mmCIF file of C-alpha atoms in Angstrom:
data_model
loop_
_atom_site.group_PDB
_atom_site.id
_atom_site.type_symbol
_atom_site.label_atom_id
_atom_site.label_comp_id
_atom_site.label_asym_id
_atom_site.label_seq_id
_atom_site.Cartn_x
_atom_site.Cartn_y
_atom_site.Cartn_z
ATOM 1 C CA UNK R 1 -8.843 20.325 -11.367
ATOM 2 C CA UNK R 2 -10.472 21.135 -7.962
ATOM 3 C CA UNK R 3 -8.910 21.756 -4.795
ATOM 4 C CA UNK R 4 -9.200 18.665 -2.602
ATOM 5 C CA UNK R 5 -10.085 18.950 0.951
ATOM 6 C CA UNK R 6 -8.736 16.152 2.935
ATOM 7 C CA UNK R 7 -8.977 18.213 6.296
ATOM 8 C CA UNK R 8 -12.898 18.412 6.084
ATOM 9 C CA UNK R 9 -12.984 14.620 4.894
ATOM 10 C CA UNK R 10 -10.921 13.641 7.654
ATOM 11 C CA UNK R 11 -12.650 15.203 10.348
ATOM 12 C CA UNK R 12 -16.245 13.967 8.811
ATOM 13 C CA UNK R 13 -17.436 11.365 11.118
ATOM 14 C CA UNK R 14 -18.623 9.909 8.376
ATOM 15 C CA UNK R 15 -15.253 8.686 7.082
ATOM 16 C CA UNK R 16 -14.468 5.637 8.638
ATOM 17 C CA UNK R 17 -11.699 4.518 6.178
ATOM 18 C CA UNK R 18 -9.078 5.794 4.555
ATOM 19 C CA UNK R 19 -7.009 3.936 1.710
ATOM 20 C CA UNK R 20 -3.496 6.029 -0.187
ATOM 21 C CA UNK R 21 -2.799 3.956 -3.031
ATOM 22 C CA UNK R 22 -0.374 4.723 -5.953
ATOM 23 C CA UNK R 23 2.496 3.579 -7.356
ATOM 24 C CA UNK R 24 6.224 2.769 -5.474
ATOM 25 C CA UNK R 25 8.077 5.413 -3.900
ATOM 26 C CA UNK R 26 5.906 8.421 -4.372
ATOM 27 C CA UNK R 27 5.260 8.928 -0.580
ATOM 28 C CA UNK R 28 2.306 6.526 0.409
ATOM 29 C CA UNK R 29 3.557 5.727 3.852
ATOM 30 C CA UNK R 30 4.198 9.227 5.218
ATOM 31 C CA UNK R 31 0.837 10.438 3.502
ATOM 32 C CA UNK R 32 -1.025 7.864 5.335
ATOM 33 C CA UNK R 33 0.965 8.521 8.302
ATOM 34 C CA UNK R 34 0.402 12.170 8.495
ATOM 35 C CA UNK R 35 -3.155 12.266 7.832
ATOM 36 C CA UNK R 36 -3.575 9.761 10.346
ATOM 37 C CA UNK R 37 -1.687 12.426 12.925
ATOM 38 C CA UNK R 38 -3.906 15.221 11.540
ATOM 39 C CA UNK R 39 -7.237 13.189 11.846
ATOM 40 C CA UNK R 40 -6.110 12.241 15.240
ATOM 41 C CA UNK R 41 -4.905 15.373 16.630
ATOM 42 C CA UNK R 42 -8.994 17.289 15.552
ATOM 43 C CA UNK R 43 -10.425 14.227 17.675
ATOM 44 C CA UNK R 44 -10.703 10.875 15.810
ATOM 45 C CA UNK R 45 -9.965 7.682 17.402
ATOM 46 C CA UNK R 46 -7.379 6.667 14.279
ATOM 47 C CA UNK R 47 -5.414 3.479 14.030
ATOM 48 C CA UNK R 48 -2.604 3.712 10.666
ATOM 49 C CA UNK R 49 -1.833 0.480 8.820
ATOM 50 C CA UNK R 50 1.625 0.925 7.490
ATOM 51 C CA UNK R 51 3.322 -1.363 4.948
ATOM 52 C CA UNK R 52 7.803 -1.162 5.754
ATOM 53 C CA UNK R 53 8.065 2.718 6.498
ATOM 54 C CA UNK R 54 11.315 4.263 6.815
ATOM 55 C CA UNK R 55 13.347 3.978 9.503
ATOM 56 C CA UNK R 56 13.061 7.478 10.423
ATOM 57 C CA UNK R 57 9.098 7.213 9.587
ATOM 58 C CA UNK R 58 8.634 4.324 11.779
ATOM 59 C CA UNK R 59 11.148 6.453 14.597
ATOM 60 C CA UNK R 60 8.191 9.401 14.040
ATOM 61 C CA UNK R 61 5.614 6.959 15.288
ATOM 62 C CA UNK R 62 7.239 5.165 17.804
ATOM 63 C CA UNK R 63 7.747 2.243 15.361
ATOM 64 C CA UNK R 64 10.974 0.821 16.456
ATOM 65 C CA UNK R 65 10.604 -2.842 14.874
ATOM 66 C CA UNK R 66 8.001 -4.993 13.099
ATOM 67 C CA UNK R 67 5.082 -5.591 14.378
ATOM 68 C CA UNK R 68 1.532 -6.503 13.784
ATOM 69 C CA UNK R 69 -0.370 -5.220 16.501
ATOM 70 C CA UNK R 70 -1.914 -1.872 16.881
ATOM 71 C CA UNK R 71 0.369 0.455 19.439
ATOM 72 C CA UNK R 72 -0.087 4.324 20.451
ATOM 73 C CA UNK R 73 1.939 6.786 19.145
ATOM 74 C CA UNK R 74 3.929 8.901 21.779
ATOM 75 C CA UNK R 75 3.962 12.516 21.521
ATOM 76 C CA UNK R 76 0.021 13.036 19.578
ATOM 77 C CA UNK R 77 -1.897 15.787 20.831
ATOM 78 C CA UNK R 78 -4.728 14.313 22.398
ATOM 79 C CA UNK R 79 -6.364 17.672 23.891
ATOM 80 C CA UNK R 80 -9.323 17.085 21.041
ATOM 81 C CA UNK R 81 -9.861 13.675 22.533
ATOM 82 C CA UNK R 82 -8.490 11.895 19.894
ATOM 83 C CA UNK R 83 -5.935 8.954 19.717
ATOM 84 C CA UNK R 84 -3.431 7.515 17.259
ATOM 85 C CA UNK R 85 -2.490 3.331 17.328
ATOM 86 C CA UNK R 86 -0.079 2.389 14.293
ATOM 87 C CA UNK R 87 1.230 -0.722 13.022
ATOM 88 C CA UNK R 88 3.456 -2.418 10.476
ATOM 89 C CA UNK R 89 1.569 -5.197 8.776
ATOM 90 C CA UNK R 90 3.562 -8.617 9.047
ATOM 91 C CA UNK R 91 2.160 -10.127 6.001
ATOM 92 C CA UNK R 92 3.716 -13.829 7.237
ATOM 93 C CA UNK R 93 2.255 -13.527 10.563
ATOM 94 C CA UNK R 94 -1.058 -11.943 9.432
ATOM 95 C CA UNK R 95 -1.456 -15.498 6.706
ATOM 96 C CA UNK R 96 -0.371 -17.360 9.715
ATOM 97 C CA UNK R 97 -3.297 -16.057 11.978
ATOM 98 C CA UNK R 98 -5.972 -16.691 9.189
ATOM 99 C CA UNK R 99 -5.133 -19.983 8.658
ATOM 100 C CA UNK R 100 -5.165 -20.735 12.912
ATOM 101 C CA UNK R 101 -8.016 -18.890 12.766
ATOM 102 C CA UNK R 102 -10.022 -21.117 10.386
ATOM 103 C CA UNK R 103 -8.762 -24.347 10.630
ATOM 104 C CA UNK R 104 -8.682 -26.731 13.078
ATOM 105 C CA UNK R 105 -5.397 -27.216 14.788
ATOM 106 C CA UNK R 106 -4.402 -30.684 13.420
ATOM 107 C CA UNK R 107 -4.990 -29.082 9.926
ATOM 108 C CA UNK R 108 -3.499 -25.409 10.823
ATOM 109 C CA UNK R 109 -0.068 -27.115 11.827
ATOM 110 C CA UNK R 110 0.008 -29.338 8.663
ATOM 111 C CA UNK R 111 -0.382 -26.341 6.951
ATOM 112 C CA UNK R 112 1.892 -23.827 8.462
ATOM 113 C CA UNK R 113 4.438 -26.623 8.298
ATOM 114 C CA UNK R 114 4.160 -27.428 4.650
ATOM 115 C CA UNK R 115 7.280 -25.851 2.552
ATOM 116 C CA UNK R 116 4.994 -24.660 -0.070
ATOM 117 C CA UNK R 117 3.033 -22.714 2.814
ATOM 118 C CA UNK R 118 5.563 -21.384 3.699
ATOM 119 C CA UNK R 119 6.794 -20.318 0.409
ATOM 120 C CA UNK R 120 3.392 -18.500 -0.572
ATOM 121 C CA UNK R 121 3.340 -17.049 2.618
ATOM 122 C CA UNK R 122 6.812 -15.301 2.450
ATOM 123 C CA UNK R 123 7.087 -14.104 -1.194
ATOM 124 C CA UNK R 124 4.437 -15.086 -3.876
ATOM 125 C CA UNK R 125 3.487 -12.355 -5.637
ATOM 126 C CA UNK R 126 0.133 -10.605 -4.411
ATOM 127 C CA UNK R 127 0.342 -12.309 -0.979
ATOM 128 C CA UNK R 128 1.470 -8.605 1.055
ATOM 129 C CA UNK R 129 -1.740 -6.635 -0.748
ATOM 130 C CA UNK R 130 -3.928 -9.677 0.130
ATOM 131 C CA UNK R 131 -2.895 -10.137 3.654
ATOM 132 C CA UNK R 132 -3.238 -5.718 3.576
ATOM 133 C CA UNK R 133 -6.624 -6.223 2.541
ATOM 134 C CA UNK R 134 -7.287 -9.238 4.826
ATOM 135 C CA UNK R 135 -6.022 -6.975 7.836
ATOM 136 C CA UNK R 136 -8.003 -4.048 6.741
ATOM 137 C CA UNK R 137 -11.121 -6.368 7.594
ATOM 138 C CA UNK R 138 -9.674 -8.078 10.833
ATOM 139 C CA UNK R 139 -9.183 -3.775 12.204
ATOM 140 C CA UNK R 140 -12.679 -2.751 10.869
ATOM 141 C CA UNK R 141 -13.901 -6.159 12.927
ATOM 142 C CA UNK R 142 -12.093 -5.313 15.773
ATOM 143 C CA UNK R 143 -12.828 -1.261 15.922
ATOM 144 C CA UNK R 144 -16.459 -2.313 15.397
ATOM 145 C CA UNK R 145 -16.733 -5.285 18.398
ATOM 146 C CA UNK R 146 -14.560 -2.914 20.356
ATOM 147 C CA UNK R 147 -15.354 0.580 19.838
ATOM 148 C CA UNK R 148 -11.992 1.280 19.649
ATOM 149 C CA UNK R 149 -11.238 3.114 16.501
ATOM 150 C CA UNK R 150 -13.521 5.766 14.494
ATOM 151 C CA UNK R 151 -11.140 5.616 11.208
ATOM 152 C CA UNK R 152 -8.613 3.745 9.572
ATOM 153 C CA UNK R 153 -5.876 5.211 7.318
ATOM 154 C CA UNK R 154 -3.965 2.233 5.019
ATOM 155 C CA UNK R 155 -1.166 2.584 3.560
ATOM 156 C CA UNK R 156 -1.156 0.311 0.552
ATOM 157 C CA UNK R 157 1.607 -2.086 -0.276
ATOM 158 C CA UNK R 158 4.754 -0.804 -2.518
ATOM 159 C CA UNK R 159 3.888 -2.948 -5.485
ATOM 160 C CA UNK R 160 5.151 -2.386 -8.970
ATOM 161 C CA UNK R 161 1.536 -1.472 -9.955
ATOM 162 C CA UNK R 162 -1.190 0.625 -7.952
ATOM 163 C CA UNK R 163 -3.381 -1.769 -8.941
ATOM 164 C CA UNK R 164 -1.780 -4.522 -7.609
ATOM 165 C CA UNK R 165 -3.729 -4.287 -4.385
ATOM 166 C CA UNK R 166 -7.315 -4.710 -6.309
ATOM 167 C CA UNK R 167 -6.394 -7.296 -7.166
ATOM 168 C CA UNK R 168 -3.924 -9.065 -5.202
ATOM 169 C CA UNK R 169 -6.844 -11.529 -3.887
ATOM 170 C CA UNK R 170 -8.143 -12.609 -7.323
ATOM 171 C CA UNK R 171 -4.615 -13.186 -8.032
ATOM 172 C CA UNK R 172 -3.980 -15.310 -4.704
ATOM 173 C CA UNK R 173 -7.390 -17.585 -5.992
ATOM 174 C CA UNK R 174 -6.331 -18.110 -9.727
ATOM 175 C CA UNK R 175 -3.009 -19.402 -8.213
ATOM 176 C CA UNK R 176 -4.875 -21.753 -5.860
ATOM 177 C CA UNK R 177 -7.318 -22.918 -8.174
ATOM 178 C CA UNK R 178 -5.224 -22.855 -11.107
ATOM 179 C CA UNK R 179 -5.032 -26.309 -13.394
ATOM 180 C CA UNK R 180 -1.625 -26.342 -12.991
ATOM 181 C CA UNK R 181 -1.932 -26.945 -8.599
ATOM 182 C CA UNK R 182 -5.529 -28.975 -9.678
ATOM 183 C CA UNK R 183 -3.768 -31.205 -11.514
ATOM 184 C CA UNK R 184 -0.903 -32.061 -8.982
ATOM 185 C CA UNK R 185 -2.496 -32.283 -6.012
ATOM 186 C CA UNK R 186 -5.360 -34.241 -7.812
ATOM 187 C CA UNK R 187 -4.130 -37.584 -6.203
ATOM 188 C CA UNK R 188 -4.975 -35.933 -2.846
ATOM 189 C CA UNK R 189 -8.386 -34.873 -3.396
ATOM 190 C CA UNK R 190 -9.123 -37.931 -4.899
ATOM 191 C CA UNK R 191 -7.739 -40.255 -2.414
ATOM 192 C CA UNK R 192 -8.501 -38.211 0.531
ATOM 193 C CA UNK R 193 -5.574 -39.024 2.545
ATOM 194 C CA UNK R 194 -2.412 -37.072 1.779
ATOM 195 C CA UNK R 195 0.713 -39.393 2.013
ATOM 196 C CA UNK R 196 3.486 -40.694 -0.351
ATOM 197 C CA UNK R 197 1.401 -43.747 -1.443
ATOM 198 C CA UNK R 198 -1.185 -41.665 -3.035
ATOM 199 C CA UNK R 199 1.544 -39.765 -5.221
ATOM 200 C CA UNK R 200 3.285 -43.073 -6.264
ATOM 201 C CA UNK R 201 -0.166 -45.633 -6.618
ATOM 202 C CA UNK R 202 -3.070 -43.366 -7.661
ATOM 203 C CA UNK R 203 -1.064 -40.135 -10.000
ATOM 204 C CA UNK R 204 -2.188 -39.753 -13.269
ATOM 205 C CA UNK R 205 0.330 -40.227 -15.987
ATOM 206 C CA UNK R 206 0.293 -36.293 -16.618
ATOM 207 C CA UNK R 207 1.185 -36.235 -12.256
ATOM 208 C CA UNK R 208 3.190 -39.309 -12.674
ATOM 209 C CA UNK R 209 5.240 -36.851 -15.745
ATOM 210 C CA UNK R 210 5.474 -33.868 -13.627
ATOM 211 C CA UNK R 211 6.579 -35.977 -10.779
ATOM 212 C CA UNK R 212 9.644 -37.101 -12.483
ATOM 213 C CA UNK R 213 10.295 -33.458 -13.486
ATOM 214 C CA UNK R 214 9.776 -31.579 -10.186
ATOM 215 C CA UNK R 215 10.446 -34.311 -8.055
ATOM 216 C CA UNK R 216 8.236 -36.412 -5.652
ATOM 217 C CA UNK R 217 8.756 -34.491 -2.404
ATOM 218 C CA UNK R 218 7.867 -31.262 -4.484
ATOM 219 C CA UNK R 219 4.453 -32.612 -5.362
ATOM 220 C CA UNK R 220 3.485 -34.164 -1.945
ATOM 221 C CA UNK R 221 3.899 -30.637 -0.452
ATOM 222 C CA UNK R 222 1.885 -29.048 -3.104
ATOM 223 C CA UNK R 223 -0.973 -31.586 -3.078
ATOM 224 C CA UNK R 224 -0.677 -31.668 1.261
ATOM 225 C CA UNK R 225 -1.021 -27.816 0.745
ATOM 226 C CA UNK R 226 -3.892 -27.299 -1.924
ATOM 227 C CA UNK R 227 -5.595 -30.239 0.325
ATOM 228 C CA UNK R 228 -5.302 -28.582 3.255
ATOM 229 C CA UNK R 229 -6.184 -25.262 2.376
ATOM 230 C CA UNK R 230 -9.492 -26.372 1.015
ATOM 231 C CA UNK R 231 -10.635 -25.927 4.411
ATOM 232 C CA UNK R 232 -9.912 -22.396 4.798
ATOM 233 C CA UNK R 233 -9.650 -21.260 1.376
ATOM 234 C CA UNK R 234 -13.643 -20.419 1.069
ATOM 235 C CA UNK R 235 -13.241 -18.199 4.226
ATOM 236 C CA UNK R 236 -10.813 -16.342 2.128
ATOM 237 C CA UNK R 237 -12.683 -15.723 -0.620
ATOM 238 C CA UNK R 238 -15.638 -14.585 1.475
ATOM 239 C CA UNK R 239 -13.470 -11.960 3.858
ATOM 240 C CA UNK R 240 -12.148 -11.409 0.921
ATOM 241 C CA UNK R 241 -15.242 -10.077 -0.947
ATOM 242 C CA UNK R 242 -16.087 -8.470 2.374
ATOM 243 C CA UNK R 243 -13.729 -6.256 2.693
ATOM 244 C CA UNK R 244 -13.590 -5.579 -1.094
ATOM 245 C CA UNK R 245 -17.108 -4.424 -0.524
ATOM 246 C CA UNK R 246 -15.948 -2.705 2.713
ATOM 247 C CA UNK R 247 -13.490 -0.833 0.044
ATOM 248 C CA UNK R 248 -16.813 0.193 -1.698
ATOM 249 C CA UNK R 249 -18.737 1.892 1.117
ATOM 250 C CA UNK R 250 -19.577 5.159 1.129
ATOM 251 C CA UNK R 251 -17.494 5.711 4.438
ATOM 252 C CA UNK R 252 -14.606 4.904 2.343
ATOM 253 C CA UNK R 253 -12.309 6.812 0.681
ATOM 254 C CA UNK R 254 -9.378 6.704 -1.189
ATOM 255 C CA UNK R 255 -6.501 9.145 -1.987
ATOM 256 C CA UNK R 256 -4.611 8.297 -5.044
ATOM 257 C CA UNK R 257 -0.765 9.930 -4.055
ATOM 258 C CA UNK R 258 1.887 10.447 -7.142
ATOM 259 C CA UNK R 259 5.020 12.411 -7.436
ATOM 260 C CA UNK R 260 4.930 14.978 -10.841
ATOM 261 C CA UNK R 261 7.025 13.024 -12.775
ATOM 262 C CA UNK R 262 5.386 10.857 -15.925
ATOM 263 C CA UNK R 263 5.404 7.586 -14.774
ATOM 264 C CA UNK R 264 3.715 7.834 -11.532
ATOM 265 C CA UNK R 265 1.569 10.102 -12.849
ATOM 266 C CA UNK R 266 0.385 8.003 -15.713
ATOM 267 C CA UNK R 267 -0.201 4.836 -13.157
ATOM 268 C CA UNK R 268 -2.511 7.181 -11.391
ATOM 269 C CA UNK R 269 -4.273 7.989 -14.687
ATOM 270 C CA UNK R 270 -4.976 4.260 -14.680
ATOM 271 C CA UNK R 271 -5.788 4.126 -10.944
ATOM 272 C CA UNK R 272 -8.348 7.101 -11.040
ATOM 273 C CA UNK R 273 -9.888 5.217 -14.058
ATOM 274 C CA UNK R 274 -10.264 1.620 -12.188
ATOM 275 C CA UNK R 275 -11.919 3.311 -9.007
ATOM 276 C CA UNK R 276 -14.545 4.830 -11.569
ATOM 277 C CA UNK R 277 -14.835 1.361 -12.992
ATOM 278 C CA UNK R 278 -15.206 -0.610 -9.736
ATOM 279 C CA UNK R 279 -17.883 2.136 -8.453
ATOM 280 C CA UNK R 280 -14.949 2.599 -5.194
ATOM 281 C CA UNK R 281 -15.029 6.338 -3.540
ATOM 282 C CA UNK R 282 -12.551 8.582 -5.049
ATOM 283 C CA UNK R 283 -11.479 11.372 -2.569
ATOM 284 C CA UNK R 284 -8.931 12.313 -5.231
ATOM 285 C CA UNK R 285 -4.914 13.230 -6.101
ATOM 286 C CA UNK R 286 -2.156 14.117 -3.664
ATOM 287 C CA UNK R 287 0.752 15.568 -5.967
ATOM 288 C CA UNK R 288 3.436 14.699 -3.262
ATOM 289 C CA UNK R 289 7.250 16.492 -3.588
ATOM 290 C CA UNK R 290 5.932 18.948 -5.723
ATOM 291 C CA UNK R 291 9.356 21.515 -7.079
ATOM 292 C CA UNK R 292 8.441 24.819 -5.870
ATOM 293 C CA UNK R 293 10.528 28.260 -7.694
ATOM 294 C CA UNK R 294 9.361 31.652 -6.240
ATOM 295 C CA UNK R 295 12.583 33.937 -7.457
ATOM 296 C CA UNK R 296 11.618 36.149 -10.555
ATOM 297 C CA UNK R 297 15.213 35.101 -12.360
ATOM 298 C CA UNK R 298 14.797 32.570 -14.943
ATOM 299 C CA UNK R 299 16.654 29.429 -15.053
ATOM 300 C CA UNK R 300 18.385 30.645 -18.645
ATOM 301 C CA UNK R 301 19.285 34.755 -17.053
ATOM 302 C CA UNK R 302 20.300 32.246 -13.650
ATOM 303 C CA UNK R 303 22.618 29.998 -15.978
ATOM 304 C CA UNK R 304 23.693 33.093 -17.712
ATOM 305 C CA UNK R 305 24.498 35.228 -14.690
ATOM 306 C CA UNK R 306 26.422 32.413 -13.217
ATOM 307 C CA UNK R 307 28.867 32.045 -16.011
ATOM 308 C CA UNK R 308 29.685 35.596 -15.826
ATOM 309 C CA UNK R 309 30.418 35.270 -12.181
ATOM 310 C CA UNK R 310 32.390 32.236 -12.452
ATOM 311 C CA UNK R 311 34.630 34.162 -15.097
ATOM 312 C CA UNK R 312 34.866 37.360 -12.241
ATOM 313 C CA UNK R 313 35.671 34.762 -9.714
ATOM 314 C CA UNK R 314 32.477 34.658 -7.494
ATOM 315 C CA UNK R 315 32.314 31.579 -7.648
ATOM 316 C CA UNK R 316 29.927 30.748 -4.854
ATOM 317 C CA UNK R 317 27.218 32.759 -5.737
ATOM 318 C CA UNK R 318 27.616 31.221 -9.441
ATOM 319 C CA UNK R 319 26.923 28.373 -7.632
ATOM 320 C CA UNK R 320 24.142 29.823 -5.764
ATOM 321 C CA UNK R 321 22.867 30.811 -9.318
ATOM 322 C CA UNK R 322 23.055 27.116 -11.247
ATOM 323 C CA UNK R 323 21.380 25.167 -7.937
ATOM 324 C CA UNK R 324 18.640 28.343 -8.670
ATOM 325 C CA UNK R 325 18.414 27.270 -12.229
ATOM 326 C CA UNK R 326 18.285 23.289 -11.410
ATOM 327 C CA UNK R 327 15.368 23.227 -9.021
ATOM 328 C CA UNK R 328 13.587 26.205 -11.777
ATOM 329 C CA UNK R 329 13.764 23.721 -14.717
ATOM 330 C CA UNK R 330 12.447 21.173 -12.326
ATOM 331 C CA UNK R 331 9.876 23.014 -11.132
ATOM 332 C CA UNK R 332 8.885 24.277 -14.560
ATOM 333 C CA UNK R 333 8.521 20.636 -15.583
ATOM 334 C CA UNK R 334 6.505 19.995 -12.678
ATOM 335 C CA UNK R 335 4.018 22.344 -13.577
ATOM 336 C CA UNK R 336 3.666 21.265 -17.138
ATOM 337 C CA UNK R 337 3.136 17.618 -16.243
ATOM 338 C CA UNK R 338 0.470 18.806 -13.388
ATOM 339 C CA UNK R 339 -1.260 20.447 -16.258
ATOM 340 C CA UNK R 340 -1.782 17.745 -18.390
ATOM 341 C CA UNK R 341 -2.852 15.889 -16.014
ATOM 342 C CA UNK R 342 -5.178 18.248 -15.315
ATOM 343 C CA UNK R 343 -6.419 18.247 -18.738
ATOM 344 C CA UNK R 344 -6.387 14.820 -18.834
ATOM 345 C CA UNK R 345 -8.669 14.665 -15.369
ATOM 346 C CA UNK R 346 -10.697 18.084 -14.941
ATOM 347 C CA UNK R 347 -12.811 17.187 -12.635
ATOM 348 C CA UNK R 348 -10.307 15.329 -10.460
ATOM 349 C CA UNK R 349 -9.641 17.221 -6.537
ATOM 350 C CA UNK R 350 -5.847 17.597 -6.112
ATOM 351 C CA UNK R 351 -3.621 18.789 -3.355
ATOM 352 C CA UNK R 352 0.187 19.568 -3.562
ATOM 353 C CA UNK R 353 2.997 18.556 -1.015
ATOM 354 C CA UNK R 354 6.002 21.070 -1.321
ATOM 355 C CA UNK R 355 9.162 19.394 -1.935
ATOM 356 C CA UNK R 356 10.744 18.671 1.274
ATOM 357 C CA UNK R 357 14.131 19.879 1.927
ATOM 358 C CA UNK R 358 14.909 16.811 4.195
ATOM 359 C CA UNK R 359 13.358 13.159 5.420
ATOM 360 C CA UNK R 360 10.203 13.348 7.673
ATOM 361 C CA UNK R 361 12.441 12.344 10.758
ATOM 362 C CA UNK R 362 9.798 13.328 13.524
ATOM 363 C CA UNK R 363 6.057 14.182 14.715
ATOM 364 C CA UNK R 364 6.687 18.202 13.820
ATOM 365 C CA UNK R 365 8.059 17.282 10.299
ATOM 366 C CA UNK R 366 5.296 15.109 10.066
ATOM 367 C CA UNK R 367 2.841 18.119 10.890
ATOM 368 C CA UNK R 368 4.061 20.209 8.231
ATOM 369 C CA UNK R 369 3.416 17.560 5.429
ATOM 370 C CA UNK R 370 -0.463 17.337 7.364
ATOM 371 C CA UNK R 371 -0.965 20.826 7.279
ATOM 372 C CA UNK R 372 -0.173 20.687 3.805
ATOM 373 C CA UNK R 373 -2.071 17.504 2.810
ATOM 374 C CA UNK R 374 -5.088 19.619 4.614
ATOM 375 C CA UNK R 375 -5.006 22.883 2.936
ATOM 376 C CA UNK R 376 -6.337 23.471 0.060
#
């Protein structure tokens, strides 16, 4: 492995996006969040796409609730002449703009008023890394029309897989064009007016089957929603394959964050591998909350001495001793799994994030994980 640089890449003009990806709960949000306040505070115009930080995150950046608009953080250093907007993305409101966006209003309101809309909207699965990646393009739109921004740090959703965010959108358009939704809302296509009548006169027996199973009601919604979205759908797949392009660029890069423990480590083995594969710009791996042991006492002499001193009666630094040995066994496994990932990647650029011995609960904290995100 290589040391990885992200101070220089952030501060290269040429670096207009940045995209931290991995799996759950290995520290996406604050990564993204702190190299947005680093990038920010050496003179870029920065605007962070978050995706539900922590409460105390969100305090950091002046995030008190949700919301889906672009606000400055408090508190940056702006003596560089940089800035720093953040936001949360509100995937129902960010679907809800598209589709007022690209309809006409008769046909937006039938839509954001059908139950099955609303349904897709709220809680399918793939529908938060889609509407990520659909506001990823509306803030590259916007910083370009406006001049406003110079980079753009997203934090990718917390999905079971990394790789649910590639591909969240053809996800979204095998559900929407999927034989299963063809087939029931065939009666509306067909007839060309969406009502009732068309469900009970012209459904086919397979429709007039599943119409008896699911219910009536449950198959007008569908086939008023698969209707209606025809007329926006095709815009999605184009911004879609926009900004998946966009993800592509060379001013793009992406920083694959894991924790060194096995399973996030192996679903960035399989991350790092699909970047190669889809030709998208790999900066390389944080190794976030790495264990860190500097005494010269082994975790065995530690366990050993603190028996002894429990049987003397000292017990509090026999204490001292076994917490010693704990985070030395951890650490010890830490740097085993780093090295065979190492092995496994050679050529890979890595950067590790001490453990931290409490949450990120303000902009200084936040500073400390930058300035070690930007050291190699």
């Amino acid at each position: 492995m290589t040391d990885l640089d992200l101070g220089a890449l952030l501060e290269d003009p040429a670096t207009s996006v940045v995209v931290c990806c991995g799996s759950g709960g290995v520290g996406k949000t604050t990564t993204a969040a702190a190299l947005a306040l680093h990038a920010a505070e050496r003179g870029r115009r920065v605007v962070v796409l978050t995706i539900d930080p922590a409460r105390r995150l969100a305090q950091a950046l002046g995030l008190t609730e949700l919301d889906n608009t672009p606000r400055p953080v408090v508190g940056v250093d702006t003596s560089a002449g940089g800035s720093l907007d953040a936001m949360m993305l509100d995937m129902k409101r960010t679907f809800d703009e598209v589709v007022l966006t690209h309809a006409d209003p008769e046909t937006a309101q039938q839509i954001l008023d059908n139950s099955v809309y609303q349904a897709v909207s709220s809680s399918f699965a793939g529908t938060q890394e889609y509407m990520a990646m659909e506001r990823l393009g509306q803030l590259r739109a916007q910083a370009l029309a406006e001049d406003s921004w110079d980079l753009i740090v997203v934090d990718t959703p917390p999905s079971r897989s990394a790789l649910d965010f590639l591909d969240a959108p053809k996800r979204l358009g095998s559900f929407l064009d999927g034989k299963f939704i063809r087939l029931i809302s065939a009666p509306a296509r067909a007839g060309g007016r969406i009502g009732a009548r068309a469900i009970g006169v012209g459904m086919s027996v397979a429709s007039a089957t599943l119409g008896k199973l699911l219910g009536k009601q449950f198959l007008l919604d569908v086939s008023t929603f698969v209707a209606a979205m025809d007329t926006v759908f095709g815009g999605f797949r184009a911004r879609a394959d926009e900004t998946y392009r966009l993800l592509q660029a060379p001013g793009t890069q992406f920083v694959v964050v894991a924790t060194p423990e096995r399973d996030a480590l192996r679903e960035a083995g399989f991350f790092v591998q699909r970047l190669a594969k889809d030709k998208m710009p790999l900066a390389g791996l944080v190794l976030n909350r790495v264990a860190v042991s500097r005494a010269r006492i082994s975790a065995d002499r530690a366990r050993d001495a603190a028996q002894s001193l429990e049987e003397s009666g000292d017990r509090h630094t026999a204490a001292v001793l076994r917490a010693h040995a704990d985070q030395a066994e951890i650490a010890a496994r830490h740097r085993r799994l780093i090295r065979d990932t190492a092995a496994a990647h050679p050529r890979l650029a890595t950067v590790q994030v001490p453990l931290a011995g409490a949450d990120i609960a303000d902009l200084p904290a936040l500073r400390r994980v930058a300035a070690a995100l930007s050291t190699p």
